[in-house]
Amino acid sequence: MGHSVVLYFSNTGHTEAVAKNIAAVTGAQLVAITPQQAYTAADLDWNDHTSRSYHEMHAGRVRPTIQPIEAGIVARATTIYLGFPLWWATAPRPIDTLLDSLDFTDKVVWPFCTSGSSPIDEATSQLRRDYPAVAWHTGQRFTSQMTGDDVRDWSQLI
Ligand SMILES: Cc1cc2nc3c(=O)[nH]c(=O)nc-3n(C[C@H](O)[C@H](O)[C@H](O)COP(=O)(O)O)c2cc1C
C-alpha cells in the first residue's frame, strides 16, 4: 500500500477534527494547510460583504499565501485526502493556492468537507473543472457525529 496523506484547512476546528479521524482510520500522514495570515473572526464574517473571506471568494482570482508544504509530501503520496470547510458552498481559496503551488497531476485526491448544511457537490464540480489534471475521487461531507465506519464506507478501505 502506498503512502497517503490528509491535507486539511480549518479555522474553527470542525474540519480539523474530521481530518484527524480520517488520518486515524487510514493511517495517513496529517498535514495542515496554514494561511500565512490567520483568518480572524471578522475575516470569517460571511454576512459582512467587506470581510476578507467575502472578498477572496467573490473578487475573481485570489490566492492567499499559505505556509509552504514540502513538495515531497504530495509527490510521494498515492492517495490524498483534501479537507476544507465550505465557503459559499465551495472550497476556500487557500485550497486553490495549494493546488496551484504543487504538482497534483494524476494524483488521486479525495475531497472532504464540513459545512453548516451545504452538500459538497458544488465544491467538487468546481474543483474538477478548475483542476482537470487531478484524478478527483468522490467527495464526502462529514459532520461532527462521523464515525470511523463513515470513513471506511467512503474510502472503501474494507
Ligand atoms: C466565510 C464562511 C462561509 C461559509 N459558507 C457556508 C456555506 O455556503 N454553506 C454552509 O453550509 N456552511 C457555510 N459555512 C460554515 C462552515 O462551512 C462550517 O462552519 C465549517 O464546519 C467550518 O469549518 P472549520 O471549523 O474547519 O473552519 C461558512 C463559514 C464561513 C466562515
mmCIF file of C-alpha atoms and ligand atoms in Angstrom:
data_model
loop_
_atom_site.group_PDB
_atom_site.id
_atom_site.type_symbol
_atom_site.label_atom_id
_atom_site.label_comp_id
_atom_site.label_asym_id
_atom_site.label_seq_id
_atom_site.Cartn_x
_atom_site.Cartn_y
_atom_site.Cartn_z
ATOM 1 C CA MET A 1 0.000 0.000 0.000
ATOM 2 C CA GLY A 2 1.307 3.441 -0.925
ATOM 3 C CA HIS A 3 1.801 6.490 1.154
ATOM 4 C CA SER A 4 -1.315 8.524 1.911
ATOM 5 C CA VAL A 5 -1.743 11.989 3.348
ATOM 6 C CA VAL A 6 -4.562 14.089 4.760
ATOM 7 C CA LEU A 7 -4.149 17.740 3.783
ATOM 8 C CA TYR A 8 -6.664 19.969 5.501
ATOM 9 C CA PHE A 9 -7.620 23.601 6.004
ATOM 10 C CA SER A 10 -9.626 24.513 9.102
ATOM 11 C CA ASN A 11 -10.273 27.688 11.030
ATOM 12 C CA THR A 12 -12.717 26.774 13.782
ATOM 13 C CA GLY A 13 -11.718 23.138 14.259
ATOM 14 C CA HIS A 14 -14.549 21.237 12.578
ATOM 15 C CA THR A 15 -12.588 20.130 9.527
ATOM 16 C CA GLU A 16 -9.516 19.502 11.669
ATOM 17 C CA ALA A 17 -11.454 17.037 13.849
ATOM 18 C CA VAL A 18 -12.648 15.185 10.745
ATOM 19 C CA ALA A 19 -9.129 15.221 9.259
ATOM 20 C CA LYS A 20 -7.717 13.667 12.446
ATOM 21 C CA ASN A 21 -10.383 10.988 12.350
ATOM 22 C CA ILE A 22 -9.589 10.144 8.704
ATOM 23 C CA ALA A 23 -5.859 10.010 9.488
ATOM 24 C CA ALA A 24 -6.514 7.717 12.454
ATOM 25 C CA VAL A 25 -8.638 5.333 10.376
ATOM 26 C CA THR A 26 -6.459 5.299 7.254
ATOM 27 C CA GLY A 27 -3.007 5.701 8.795
ATOM 28 C CA ALA A 28 -2.408 8.683 6.529
ATOM 29 C CA GLN A 29 0.044 11.442 7.422
ATOM 30 C CA LEU A 30 -1.773 14.535 8.755
ATOM 31 C CA VAL A 31 -0.707 17.902 7.315
ATOM 32 C CA ALA A 32 -2.398 21.255 7.974
ATOM 33 C CA ILE A 33 -2.761 23.890 5.264
ATOM 34 C CA THR A 34 -1.923 27.056 7.176
ATOM 35 C CA PRO A 35 -2.534 30.524 5.793
ATOM 36 C CA GLN A 36 0.401 32.894 6.196
ATOM 37 C CA GLN A 37 -2.049 35.346 7.724
ATOM 38 C CA ALA A 38 -4.556 33.595 10.004
ATOM 39 C CA TYR A 39 -8.244 34.303 9.487
ATOM 40 C CA THR A 40 -9.770 36.323 12.320
ATOM 41 C CA ALA A 41 -13.425 36.081 13.347
ATOM 42 C CA ALA A 42 -14.020 39.318 11.442
ATOM 43 C CA ASP A 43 -12.316 37.817 8.362
ATOM 44 C CA LEU A 44 -14.759 34.888 8.543
ATOM 45 C CA ASP A 45 -17.932 37.012 8.789
ATOM 46 C CA TRP A 46 -19.820 35.931 5.687
ATOM 47 C CA ASN A 47 -22.571 38.480 6.323
ATOM 48 C CA ASP A 48 -20.095 41.327 6.008
ATOM 49 C CA HIS A 49 -19.517 41.995 2.329
ATOM 50 C CA THR A 50 -16.304 43.846 3.138
ATOM 51 C CA SER A 51 -14.799 40.890 5.054
ATOM 52 C CA ARG A 52 -11.653 39.122 3.884
ATOM 53 C CA SER A 53 -13.439 35.826 3.199
ATOM 54 C CA TYR A 54 -16.181 37.554 1.225
ATOM 55 C CA HIS A 55 -13.602 39.439 -0.818
ATOM 56 C CA GLU A 56 -11.500 36.335 -1.511
ATOM 57 C CA MET A 57 -14.495 34.321 -2.645
ATOM 58 C CA HIS A 58 -16.123 36.989 -4.781
ATOM 59 C CA ALA A 59 -13.272 39.022 -6.270
ATOM 60 C CA GLY A 60 -12.050 36.976 -9.215
ATOM 61 C CA ARG A 61 -8.794 35.083 -8.891
ATOM 62 C CA VAL A 62 -7.440 35.459 -5.351
ATOM 63 C CA ARG A 63 -4.715 33.178 -3.970
ATOM 64 C CA PRO A 64 -3.980 33.874 -0.285
ATOM 65 C CA THR A 65 -0.432 32.934 0.682
ATOM 66 C CA ILE A 66 -0.075 29.701 2.645
ATOM 67 C CA GLN A 67 2.876 28.341 4.561
ATOM 68 C CA PRO A 68 4.839 26.169 2.126
ATOM 69 C CA ILE A 69 4.126 22.459 2.146
ATOM 70 C CA GLU A 70 7.056 20.261 1.232
ATOM 71 C CA ALA A 71 6.626 19.134 -2.388
ATOM 72 C CA GLY A 72 7.743 15.601 -1.484
ATOM 73 C CA ILE A 73 4.680 15.115 0.696
ATOM 74 C CA VAL A 74 2.459 15.344 -2.374
ATOM 75 C CA ALA A 75 4.993 13.738 -4.735
ATOM 76 C CA ARG A 76 5.278 10.612 -2.573
ATOM 77 C CA ALA A 77 1.557 10.271 -1.923
ATOM 78 C CA THR A 78 -0.538 7.773 -3.820
ATOM 79 C CA THR A 79 -3.737 8.869 -2.061
ATOM 80 C CA ILE A 80 -4.508 12.369 -0.852
ATOM 81 C CA TYR A 81 -7.484 13.295 1.319
ATOM 82 C CA LEU A 82 -8.137 17.025 0.910
ATOM 83 C CA GLY A 83 -10.322 18.655 3.549
ATOM 84 C CA PHE A 84 -11.850 22.105 3.862
ATOM 85 C CA PRO A 85 -14.884 23.941 5.230
ATOM 86 C CA LEU A 86 -17.413 25.017 2.622
ATOM 87 C CA TRP A 87 -17.446 28.741 1.994
ATOM 88 C CA TRP A 88 -20.356 29.802 -0.174
ATOM 89 C CA ALA A 89 -20.779 26.100 -0.908
ATOM 90 C CA THR A 90 -17.300 25.860 -2.442
ATOM 91 C CA ALA A 91 -13.677 25.271 -1.396
ATOM 92 C CA PRO A 92 -11.940 28.263 0.237
ATOM 93 C CA ARG A 93 -9.224 29.999 -1.760
ATOM 94 C CA PRO A 94 -6.278 28.607 0.264
ATOM 95 C CA ILE A 95 -7.198 25.263 -1.340
ATOM 96 C CA ASP A 96 -6.642 26.825 -4.766
ATOM 97 C CA THR A 97 -3.326 28.229 -3.528
ATOM 98 C CA LEU A 98 -2.254 24.716 -2.549
ATOM 99 C CA LEU A 99 -3.412 23.112 -5.804
ATOM 100 C CA ASP A 100 -1.618 25.815 -7.792
ATOM 101 C CA SER A 101 1.624 25.584 -5.835
ATOM 102 C CA LEU A 102 2.392 21.840 -6.009
ATOM 103 C CA ASP A 103 2.145 19.225 -8.758
ATOM 104 C CA PHE A 104 -1.069 17.250 -8.293
ATOM 105 C CA THR A 105 -1.091 15.853 -11.838
ATOM 106 C CA ASP A 106 -2.681 12.380 -11.841
ATOM 107 C CA LYS A 107 -2.765 12.351 -8.038
ATOM 108 C CA VAL A 108 -5.785 10.549 -6.612
ATOM 109 C CA VAL A 109 -7.464 13.164 -4.427
ATOM 110 C CA TRP A 110 -10.467 12.525 -2.190
ATOM 111 C CA PRO A 111 -12.106 15.829 -1.256
ATOM 112 C CA PHE A 112 -13.970 16.085 2.022
ATOM 113 C CA CYS A 113 -15.638 18.969 3.816
ATOM 114 C CA THR A 114 -17.562 20.177 6.796
ATOM 115 C CA SER A 115 -20.322 22.763 6.459
ATOM 116 C CA GLY A 116 -23.337 24.245 8.180
ATOM 117 C CA SER A 117 -25.670 22.435 5.809
ATOM 118 C CA SER A 118 -24.493 22.719 2.190
ATOM 119 C CA PRO A 119 -23.595 19.499 0.357
ATOM 120 C CA ILE A 120 -20.126 19.064 -1.161
ATOM 121 C CA ASP A 121 -21.300 18.673 -4.781
ATOM 122 C CA GLU A 122 -20.801 22.258 -5.929
ATOM 123 C CA ALA A 123 -17.301 22.317 -4.441
ATOM 124 C CA THR A 124 -16.274 19.075 -6.123
ATOM 125 C CA SER A 125 -17.617 20.063 -9.527
ATOM 126 C CA GLN A 126 -15.776 23.358 -9.313
ATOM 127 C CA LEU A 127 -12.539 21.583 -8.329
ATOM 128 C CA ARG A 128 -12.943 19.109 -11.207
ATOM 129 C CA ARG A 129 -13.475 21.978 -13.624
ATOM 130 C CA ASP A 130 -10.605 24.141 -12.339
ATOM 131 C CA TYR A 131 -8.086 21.299 -11.816
ATOM 132 C CA PRO A 132 -8.754 18.722 -14.539
ATOM 133 C CA ALA A 133 -5.266 17.146 -14.253
ATOM 134 C CA VAL A 134 -6.132 15.801 -10.801
ATOM 135 C CA ALA A 135 -7.725 12.353 -10.518
ATOM 136 C CA TRP A 136 -10.611 13.540 -8.333
ATOM 137 C CA HIS A 137 -12.429 10.904 -6.366
ATOM 138 C CA THR A 138 -15.952 11.130 -4.974
ATOM 139 C CA GLY A 139 -16.218 13.823 -2.322
ATOM 140 C CA GLN A 140 -17.755 13.456 1.105
ATOM 141 C CA ARG A 141 -19.268 15.879 3.625
ATOM 142 C CA PHE A 142 -18.742 14.823 7.224
ATOM 143 C CA THR A 143 -20.457 16.024 10.393
ATOM 144 C CA SER A 144 -19.105 16.048 13.926
ATOM 145 C CA GLN A 145 -21.110 12.845 14.507
ATOM 146 C CA MET A 146 -18.943 10.991 11.988
ATOM 147 C CA THR A 147 -17.566 7.580 12.841
ATOM 148 C CA GLY A 148 -14.654 5.536 11.586
ATOM 149 C CA ASP A 149 -17.153 3.413 9.650
ATOM 150 C CA ASP A 150 -18.211 6.520 7.707
ATOM 151 C CA VAL A 151 -14.592 6.949 6.635
ATOM 152 C CA ARG A 152 -14.264 3.277 5.717
ATOM 153 C CA ASP A 153 -17.515 3.376 3.731
ATOM 154 C CA TRP A 154 -16.312 6.417 1.832
ATOM 155 C CA SER A 155 -12.770 5.342 1.121
ATOM 156 C CA GLN A 156 -13.767 1.681 0.627
ATOM 157 C CA LEU A 157 -10.837 0.502 2.676
ATOM 158 C CA ILE A 158 -12.651 -2.669 3.645
HETATM 159 C C1 LIG B 1 -16.873 32.554 5.254
HETATM 160 C C2 LIG B 1 -17.746 31.372 5.525
HETATM 161 C C3 LIG B 1 -18.663 30.947 4.577
HETATM 162 C C4 LIG B 1 -19.469 29.813 4.828
HETATM 163 N N1 LIG B 1 -20.344 29.378 3.855
HETATM 164 C C5 LIG B 1 -21.089 28.265 4.096
HETATM 165 C C6 LIG B 1 -21.986 27.761 3.095
HETATM 166 O O1 LIG B 1 -22.107 28.291 1.985
HETATM 167 N N2 LIG B 1 -22.727 26.645 3.392
HETATM 168 C C7 LIG B 1 -22.635 26.012 4.602
HETATM 169 O O2 LIG B 1 -23.326 25.036 4.816
HETATM 170 N N3 LIG B 1 -21.765 26.459 5.554
HETATM 171 C C8 LIG B 1 -21.000 27.562 5.318
HETATM 172 N N4 LIG B 1 -20.128 28.000 6.288
HETATM 173 C C9 LIG B 1 -19.987 27.229 7.543
HETATM 174 C C10 LIG B 1 -18.722 26.366 7.531
HETATM 175 O O3 LIG B 1 -18.632 25.573 6.348
HETATM 176 C C11 LIG B 1 -18.698 25.435 8.747
HETATM 177 O O4 LIG B 1 -18.845 26.156 9.917
HETATM 178 C C12 LIG B 1 -17.412 24.595 8.775
HETATM 179 O O5 LIG B 1 -17.640 23.411 9.519
HETATM 180 C C13 LIG B 1 -16.238 25.348 9.390
HETATM 181 O O6 LIG B 1 -15.104 24.507 9.360
HETATM 182 P P1 LIG B 1 -13.785 24.752 10.243
HETATM 183 O O7 LIG B 1 -14.216 24.741 11.702
HETATM 184 O O8 LIG B 1 -12.908 23.601 9.921
HETATM 185 O O9 LIG B 1 -13.201 26.067 9.839
HETATM 186 C C14 LIG B 1 -19.345 29.132 6.054
HETATM 187 C C15 LIG B 1 -18.408 29.580 7.007
HETATM 188 C C16 LIG B 1 -17.620 30.679 6.745
HETATM 189 C C17 LIG B 1 -16.622 31.131 7.788
#
